[in-house]
mmCIF file of C-alpha atoms and ligand atoms in Angstrom:
data_model
loop_
_atom_site.group_PDB
_atom_site.id
_atom_site.type_symbol
_atom_site.label_atom_id
_atom_site.label_comp_id
_atom_site.label_asym_id
_atom_site.label_seq_id
_atom_site.Cartn_x
_atom_site.Cartn_y
_atom_site.Cartn_z
ATOM 1 C CA UNK A 1 51.417 83.962 58.176
ATOM 2 C CA UNK A 2 53.027 81.677 60.767
ATOM 3 C CA UNK A 3 50.473 80.617 63.370
ATOM 4 C CA UNK A 4 51.362 78.954 66.678
ATOM 5 C CA UNK A 5 48.553 76.914 68.219
ATOM 6 C CA UNK A 6 48.664 75.865 71.859
ATOM 7 C CA UNK A 7 46.309 74.968 74.716
ATOM 8 C CA UNK A 8 46.248 74.092 78.405
ATOM 9 C CA UNK A 9 44.491 70.726 78.164
ATOM 10 C CA UNK A 10 47.446 68.908 76.679
ATOM 11 C CA UNK A 11 48.598 67.808 73.249
ATOM 12 C CA UNK A 12 45.961 65.056 72.975
ATOM 13 C CA UNK A 13 42.946 67.270 73.676
ATOM 14 C CA UNK A 14 40.382 67.199 70.827
ATOM 15 C CA UNK A 15 39.815 70.976 71.063
ATOM 16 C CA UNK A 16 43.474 71.551 70.151
ATOM 17 C CA UNK A 17 43.387 69.483 66.956
ATOM 18 C CA UNK A 18 40.048 71.034 65.945
ATOM 19 C CA UNK A 19 41.490 74.530 66.405
ATOM 20 C CA UNK A 20 44.761 73.764 64.619
ATOM 21 C CA UNK A 21 42.908 72.269 61.644
ATOM 22 C CA UNK A 22 40.656 75.335 61.469
ATOM 23 C CA UNK A 23 43.764 77.556 61.287
ATOM 24 C CA UNK A 24 45.340 75.642 58.376
ATOM 25 C CA UNK A 25 43.349 77.690 55.817
ATOM 26 C CA UNK A 26 44.710 80.933 57.302
ATOM 27 C CA UNK A 27 48.428 80.226 57.346
ATOM 28 C CA UNK A 28 51.238 77.841 58.211
ATOM 29 C CA UNK A 29 50.301 76.132 61.447
ATOM 30 C CA UNK A 30 52.622 74.749 64.129
ATOM 31 C CA UNK A 31 51.249 73.137 67.263
ATOM 32 C CA UNK A 32 53.270 73.296 70.475
ATOM 33 C CA UNK A 33 51.291 72.235 73.523
ATOM 34 C CA UNK A 34 51.962 70.744 76.950
ATOM 35 C CA UNK A 35 52.247 66.953 77.239
ATOM 36 C CA UNK A 36 49.779 66.955 80.151
ATOM 37 C CA UNK A 37 46.724 68.857 81.300
ATOM 38 C CA UNK A 38 47.601 72.257 82.818
ATOM 39 C CA UNK A 39 44.058 73.587 83.213
ATOM 40 C CA UNK A 40 43.687 76.227 85.970
ATOM 41 C CA UNK A 41 47.478 76.565 86.251
ATOM 42 C CA UNK A 42 47.641 80.351 85.760
ATOM 43 C CA UNK A 43 50.545 82.237 84.246
ATOM 44 C CA UNK A 44 53.660 80.111 84.711
ATOM 45 C CA UNK A 45 57.264 80.540 83.675
ATOM 46 C CA UNK A 46 59.561 77.603 84.384
ATOM 47 C CA UNK A 47 63.021 78.812 85.348
ATOM 48 C CA UNK A 48 64.079 76.150 87.868
ATOM 49 C CA UNK A 49 64.359 73.194 85.503
ATOM 50 C CA UNK A 50 65.127 72.558 81.843
ATOM 51 C CA UNK A 51 62.340 72.160 79.303
ATOM 52 C CA UNK A 52 62.208 69.527 76.600
ATOM 53 C CA UNK A 53 60.388 69.308 73.284
ATOM 54 C CA UNK A 54 59.362 66.273 71.305
ATOM 55 C CA UNK A 55 57.831 65.997 67.884
ATOM 56 C CA UNK A 56 54.462 64.255 67.954
ATOM 57 C CA UNK A 57 52.092 62.871 65.358
ATOM 58 C CA UNK A 58 48.602 64.360 65.688
ATOM 59 C CA UNK A 59 47.168 64.207 62.176
ATOM 60 C CA UNK A 60 48.970 63.958 58.840
ATOM 61 C CA UNK A 61 48.624 67.624 57.997
ATOM 62 C CA UNK A 62 49.804 69.080 61.314
ATOM 63 C CA UNK A 63 53.324 69.837 62.455
ATOM 64 C CA UNK A 64 53.126 69.256 66.198
ATOM 65 C CA UNK A 65 55.360 69.272 69.260
ATOM 66 C CA UNK A 66 54.786 68.577 72.936
ATOM 67 C CA UNK A 67 56.708 70.074 75.837
ATOM 68 C CA UNK A 68 56.950 69.254 79.540
ATOM 69 C CA UNK A 69 56.396 72.936 80.337
ATOM 70 C CA UNK A 70 53.241 74.919 81.022
ATOM 71 C CA UNK A 71 51.049 76.531 78.331
ATOM 72 C CA UNK A 72 52.885 79.859 78.750
ATOM 73 C CA UNK A 73 56.217 77.975 78.641
ATOM 74 C CA UNK A 74 55.146 76.472 75.298
ATOM 75 C CA UNK A 75 54.509 79.960 73.929
ATOM 76 C CA UNK A 76 57.797 81.271 75.352
ATOM 77 C CA UNK A 77 59.741 78.325 73.867
ATOM 78 C CA UNK A 78 58.239 78.895 70.427
ATOM 79 C CA UNK A 79 58.615 82.689 70.459
ATOM 80 C CA UNK A 80 62.188 82.520 71.763
ATOM 81 C CA UNK A 81 63.126 80.415 68.755
ATOM 82 C CA UNK A 82 63.080 76.775 69.887
ATOM 83 C CA UNK A 83 61.340 75.776 66.634
ATOM 84 C CA UNK A 84 63.340 78.141 64.406
ATOM 85 C CA UNK A 85 60.109 79.646 63.059
ATOM 86 C CA UNK A 86 59.243 83.321 63.360
ATOM 87 C CA UNK A 87 55.616 83.359 64.459
ATOM 88 C CA UNK A 88 53.106 86.113 63.629
ATOM 89 C CA UNK A 89 50.146 85.017 65.702
ATOM 90 C CA UNK A 90 49.400 82.816 68.751
ATOM 91 C CA UNK A 91 46.092 80.983 69.138
ATOM 92 C CA UNK A 92 45.136 79.062 72.280
ATOM 93 C CA UNK A 93 42.371 76.501 72.887
ATOM 94 C CA UNK A 94 39.785 75.389 72.304
ATOM 95 C CA UNK A 95 39.269 74.956 76.040
ATOM 96 C CA UNK A 96 36.320 72.633 76.813
ATOM 97 C CA UNK A 97 34.874 75.068 79.380
ATOM 98 C CA UNK A 98 34.190 78.797 79.390
ATOM 99 C CA UNK A 99 36.823 81.227 80.677
ATOM 100 C CA UNK A 100 34.900 84.235 81.914
ATOM 101 C CA UNK A 101 35.276 86.871 84.629
ATOM 102 C CA UNK A 102 38.034 86.081 87.125
ATOM 103 C CA UNK A 103 38.672 82.742 85.374
ATOM 104 C CA UNK A 104 41.115 84.524 83.100
ATOM 105 C CA UNK A 105 43.683 84.753 85.895
ATOM 106 C CA UNK A 106 43.485 80.992 86.560
ATOM 107 C CA UNK A 107 43.184 79.861 82.964
ATOM 108 C CA UNK A 108 46.138 78.265 81.183
ATOM 109 C CA UNK A 109 44.278 78.887 77.911
ATOM 110 C CA UNK A 110 44.164 82.632 78.513
ATOM 111 C CA UNK A 111 47.604 82.948 80.160
ATOM 112 C CA UNK A 112 49.189 81.253 77.118
ATOM 113 C CA UNK A 113 47.747 84.141 75.066
ATOM 114 C CA UNK A 114 49.027 86.591 77.709
ATOM 115 C CA UNK A 115 52.542 85.243 77.201
ATOM 116 C CA UNK A 116 52.258 86.077 73.500
ATOM 117 C CA UNK A 117 51.039 89.551 74.462
ATOM 118 C CA UNK A 118 54.186 90.066 76.576
ATOM 119 C CA UNK A 119 56.211 89.080 73.507
ATOM 120 C CA UNK A 120 54.220 91.725 71.548
ATOM 121 C CA UNK A 121 52.395 89.281 69.301
ATOM 122 C CA UNK A 122 48.654 89.260 68.654
ATOM 123 C CA UNK A 123 46.949 86.387 70.457
ATOM 124 C CA UNK A 124 43.476 84.918 70.853
ATOM 125 C CA UNK A 125 42.208 82.441 73.463
ATOM 126 C CA UNK A 126 39.160 80.310 72.604
ATOM 127 C CA UNK A 127 36.912 78.506 75.063
ATOM 128 C CA UNK A 128 33.698 76.558 74.617
ATOM 129 C CA UNK A 129 30.793 77.133 76.998
ATOM 130 C CA UNK A 130 29.922 73.458 77.214
ATOM 131 C CA UNK A 131 27.034 72.307 79.410
ATOM 132 C CA UNK A 132 27.875 71.564 83.025
ATOM 133 C CA UNK A 133 28.592 67.885 83.760
ATOM 134 C CA UNK A 134 28.624 67.075 80.036
ATOM 135 C CA UNK A 135 29.343 63.395 79.486
ATOM 136 C CA UNK A 136 30.872 61.975 76.312
ATOM 137 C CA UNK A 137 32.734 63.689 73.492
ATOM 138 C CA UNK A 138 32.289 67.418 72.991
ATOM 139 C CA UNK A 139 31.648 68.672 69.469
ATOM 140 C CA UNK A 140 34.174 71.373 68.473
ATOM 141 C CA UNK A 141 32.849 71.998 64.927
ATOM 142 C CA UNK A 142 31.072 75.274 65.714
ATOM 143 C CA UNK A 143 33.972 76.511 67.844
ATOM 144 C CA UNK A 144 36.422 75.766 65.026
ATOM 145 C CA UNK A 145 34.344 77.720 62.469
ATOM 146 C CA UNK A 146 33.892 80.648 64.853
ATOM 147 C CA UNK A 147 37.625 80.626 65.646
ATOM 148 C CA UNK A 148 38.515 80.697 61.953
ATOM 149 C CA UNK A 149 36.220 83.662 61.337
ATOM 150 C CA UNK A 150 37.589 85.667 64.283
ATOM 151 C CA UNK A 151 41.253 84.873 63.541
ATOM 152 C CA UNK A 152 40.784 85.899 59.897
ATOM 153 C CA UNK A 153 39.546 89.297 61.210
ATOM 154 C CA UNK A 154 42.560 89.538 63.537
ATOM 155 C CA UNK A 155 44.810 88.883 60.522
ATOM 156 C CA UNK A 156 42.982 91.603 58.529
ATOM 157 C CA UNK A 157 42.879 94.265 61.247
ATOM 158 C CA UNK A 158 45.658 93.309 63.682
ATOM 159 C CA UNK A 159 45.213 93.978 67.394
ATOM 160 C CA UNK A 160 46.250 97.053 69.381
ATOM 161 C CA UNK A 161 49.613 96.422 71.044
ATOM 162 C CA UNK A 162 49.272 94.813 74.452
ATOM 163 C CA UNK A 163 45.768 93.521 73.742
ATOM 164 C CA UNK A 164 44.670 89.900 73.451
ATOM 165 C CA UNK A 165 41.205 88.561 72.745
ATOM 166 C CA UNK A 166 39.423 86.197 75.092
ATOM 167 C CA UNK A 167 36.691 84.463 73.093
ATOM 168 C CA UNK A 168 33.960 82.280 74.547
ATOM 169 C CA UNK A 169 31.711 80.290 72.238
ATOM 170 C CA UNK A 170 28.226 78.946 73.023
ATOM 171 C CA UNK A 171 27.798 75.194 72.758
ATOM 172 C CA UNK A 172 25.594 74.023 69.904
ATOM 173 C CA UNK A 173 25.365 74.051 66.128
ATOM 174 C CA UNK A 174 26.486 77.081 64.090
ATOM 175 C CA UNK A 175 22.910 78.124 63.276
ATOM 176 C CA UNK A 176 22.110 78.227 66.997
ATOM 177 C CA UNK A 177 24.791 80.885 67.519
ATOM 178 C CA UNK A 178 22.959 84.254 67.612
ATOM 179 C CA UNK A 179 25.965 86.324 66.581
ATOM 180 C CA UNK A 180 29.081 88.013 67.907
ATOM 181 C CA UNK A 181 29.324 90.607 70.679
ATOM 182 C CA UNK A 182 32.312 92.501 71.996
ATOM 183 C CA UNK A 183 32.116 92.433 75.768
ATOM 184 C CA UNK A 184 33.758 93.470 79.015
ATOM 185 C CA UNK A 185 35.018 91.019 81.586
ATOM 186 C CA UNK A 186 32.161 89.917 83.809
ATOM 187 C CA UNK A 187 31.943 88.397 87.237
ATOM 188 C CA UNK A 188 32.247 84.840 88.429
ATOM 189 C CA UNK A 189 30.997 83.705 91.795
ATOM 190 C CA UNK A 190 33.126 80.871 93.111
ATOM 191 C CA UNK A 191 31.579 78.475 95.565
ATOM 192 C CA UNK A 192 34.773 76.789 96.750
ATOM 193 C CA UNK A 193 34.548 74.766 99.942
ATOM 194 C CA UNK A 194 37.264 72.951 101.832
ATOM 195 C CA UNK A 195 36.987 69.176 101.968
ATOM 196 C CA UNK A 196 39.205 67.891 104.804
ATOM 197 C CA UNK A 197 40.045 64.194 104.767
ATOM 198 C CA UNK A 198 42.504 61.879 106.491
ATOM 199 C CA UNK A 199 45.176 59.693 104.958
ATOM 200 C CA UNK A 200 45.765 56.076 106.133
ATOM 201 C CA UNK A 201 48.294 57.393 108.696
ATOM 202 C CA UNK A 202 45.778 59.766 110.248
ATOM 203 C CA UNK A 203 47.214 62.948 108.791
ATOM 204 C CA UNK A 204 44.796 65.477 107.321
ATOM 205 C CA UNK A 205 44.832 66.517 103.696
ATOM 206 C CA UNK A 206 42.602 68.900 101.801
ATOM 207 C CA UNK A 207 40.659 69.148 98.573
ATOM 208 C CA UNK A 208 39.441 72.490 97.339
ATOM 209 C CA UNK A 209 35.954 71.334 96.411
ATOM 210 C CA UNK A 210 32.465 72.778 96.513
ATOM 211 C CA UNK A 211 29.931 73.493 93.832
ATOM 212 C CA UNK A 212 31.010 74.707 90.381
ATOM 213 C CA UNK A 213 31.241 78.496 89.940
ATOM 214 C CA UNK A 214 28.337 80.458 88.519
ATOM 215 C CA UNK A 215 28.402 83.608 86.408
ATOM 216 C CA UNK A 216 26.577 86.908 86.850
ATOM 217 C CA UNK A 217 24.634 87.479 83.629
ATOM 218 C CA UNK A 218 25.139 91.276 83.526
ATOM 219 C CA UNK A 219 24.490 93.150 80.266
ATOM 220 C CA UNK A 220 27.495 93.623 78.026
ATOM 221 C CA UNK A 221 29.651 91.129 79.904
ATOM 222 C CA UNK A 222 31.245 87.902 78.707
ATOM 223 C CA UNK A 223 28.868 85.700 80.674
ATOM 224 C CA UNK A 224 25.876 87.936 79.956
ATOM 225 C CA UNK A 225 26.058 87.594 76.176
ATOM 226 C CA UNK A 226 27.205 83.983 76.323
ATOM 227 C CA UNK A 227 24.104 83.033 78.306
ATOM 228 C CA UNK A 228 22.008 84.719 75.576
ATOM 229 C CA UNK A 229 23.622 82.546 72.904
ATOM 230 C CA UNK A 230 26.193 84.985 71.453
ATOM 231 C CA UNK A 231 29.910 84.518 70.939
ATOM 232 C CA UNK A 232 31.664 86.743 73.492
ATOM 233 C CA UNK A 233 34.827 88.580 72.407
ATOM 234 C CA UNK A 234 36.572 90.353 75.298
ATOM 235 C CA UNK A 235 39.675 92.437 74.597
ATOM 236 C CA UNK A 236 42.043 91.994 77.577
ATOM 237 C CA UNK A 237 45.221 93.777 78.608
ATOM 238 C CA UNK A 238 47.883 92.908 81.158
ATOM 239 C CA UNK A 239 47.827 96.334 82.814
ATOM 240 C CA UNK A 240 45.751 95.495 85.896
ATOM 241 C CA UNK A 241 45.980 98.988 87.415
ATOM 242 C CA UNK A 242 42.718 99.980 89.115
ATOM 243 C CA UNK A 243 42.599 103.497 87.712
ATOM 244 C CA UNK A 244 39.411 104.354 89.608
ATOM 245 C CA UNK A 245 41.194 103.588 92.909
ATOM 246 C CA UNK A 246 44.401 105.441 92.032
ATOM 247 C CA UNK A 247 43.247 108.891 93.153
ATOM 248 C CA UNK A 248 41.742 107.469 96.344
ATOM 249 C CA UNK A 249 44.973 105.719 97.435
ATOM 250 C CA UNK A 250 47.003 108.822 96.513
ATOM 251 C CA UNK A 251 45.137 110.717 99.271
ATOM 252 C CA UNK A 252 46.697 108.532 101.967
ATOM 253 C CA UNK A 253 49.282 110.396 104.054
ATOM 254 C CA UNK A 254 52.093 107.891 104.141
ATOM 255 C CA UNK A 255 54.520 110.251 105.901
ATOM 256 C CA UNK A 256 52.953 110.360 109.385
HETATM 257 MN MN1 MN B 1 41.744 73.640 80.085
#
């Protein structure tokens, strides 16, 4: 079992090493992650410039590389053969913050797994629901144990083609985790606000600021079960067709 581990927070992120080390018991692990933080970068494919890889030293037991591309570029590089390994599974994370609801379209953690899905490989994205404004070093021990358990099930059962798993893990010790629930994608409410400022030459520039997003704790959703203390496992697919709207739009007379 050849396992590729990547993330969107960059090669030096502690969640990446914790995840890679948790995967070592399940197969041969190779890390290929971006050299810098690509959080909230969405699904990116770099076609307008070359990409480079460099071998890096993370810990003694990990084979690791960094690239100047995005998280999804890292997956594409590895799956297209840049490392001369044929991978069976792609694991992304552990992101320090939850990826729920609409976050999945922004998330580099999740879009790295989507890239694997396009290449028809099973993939899982892991994120930690850490407390807001957490200061200091996050503890990834629980997330690593949860990730190992879920990935071992993915190895046993496989995943339906075109499906990836988006996993969010409550923050705390393992005995505080209430269990595992399979969920649907929930809803985020973003509270973005424009912050207009002026540079020293009097020209305006903008920050997208505002308060952090909140989640709607609806039953059976990612955020709903996460807020109750469960690990949330959401199967995702890249077919975004709104099937409920299909019939409605078909009624439009587009010939008049
Ligand atoms: Mn991130």
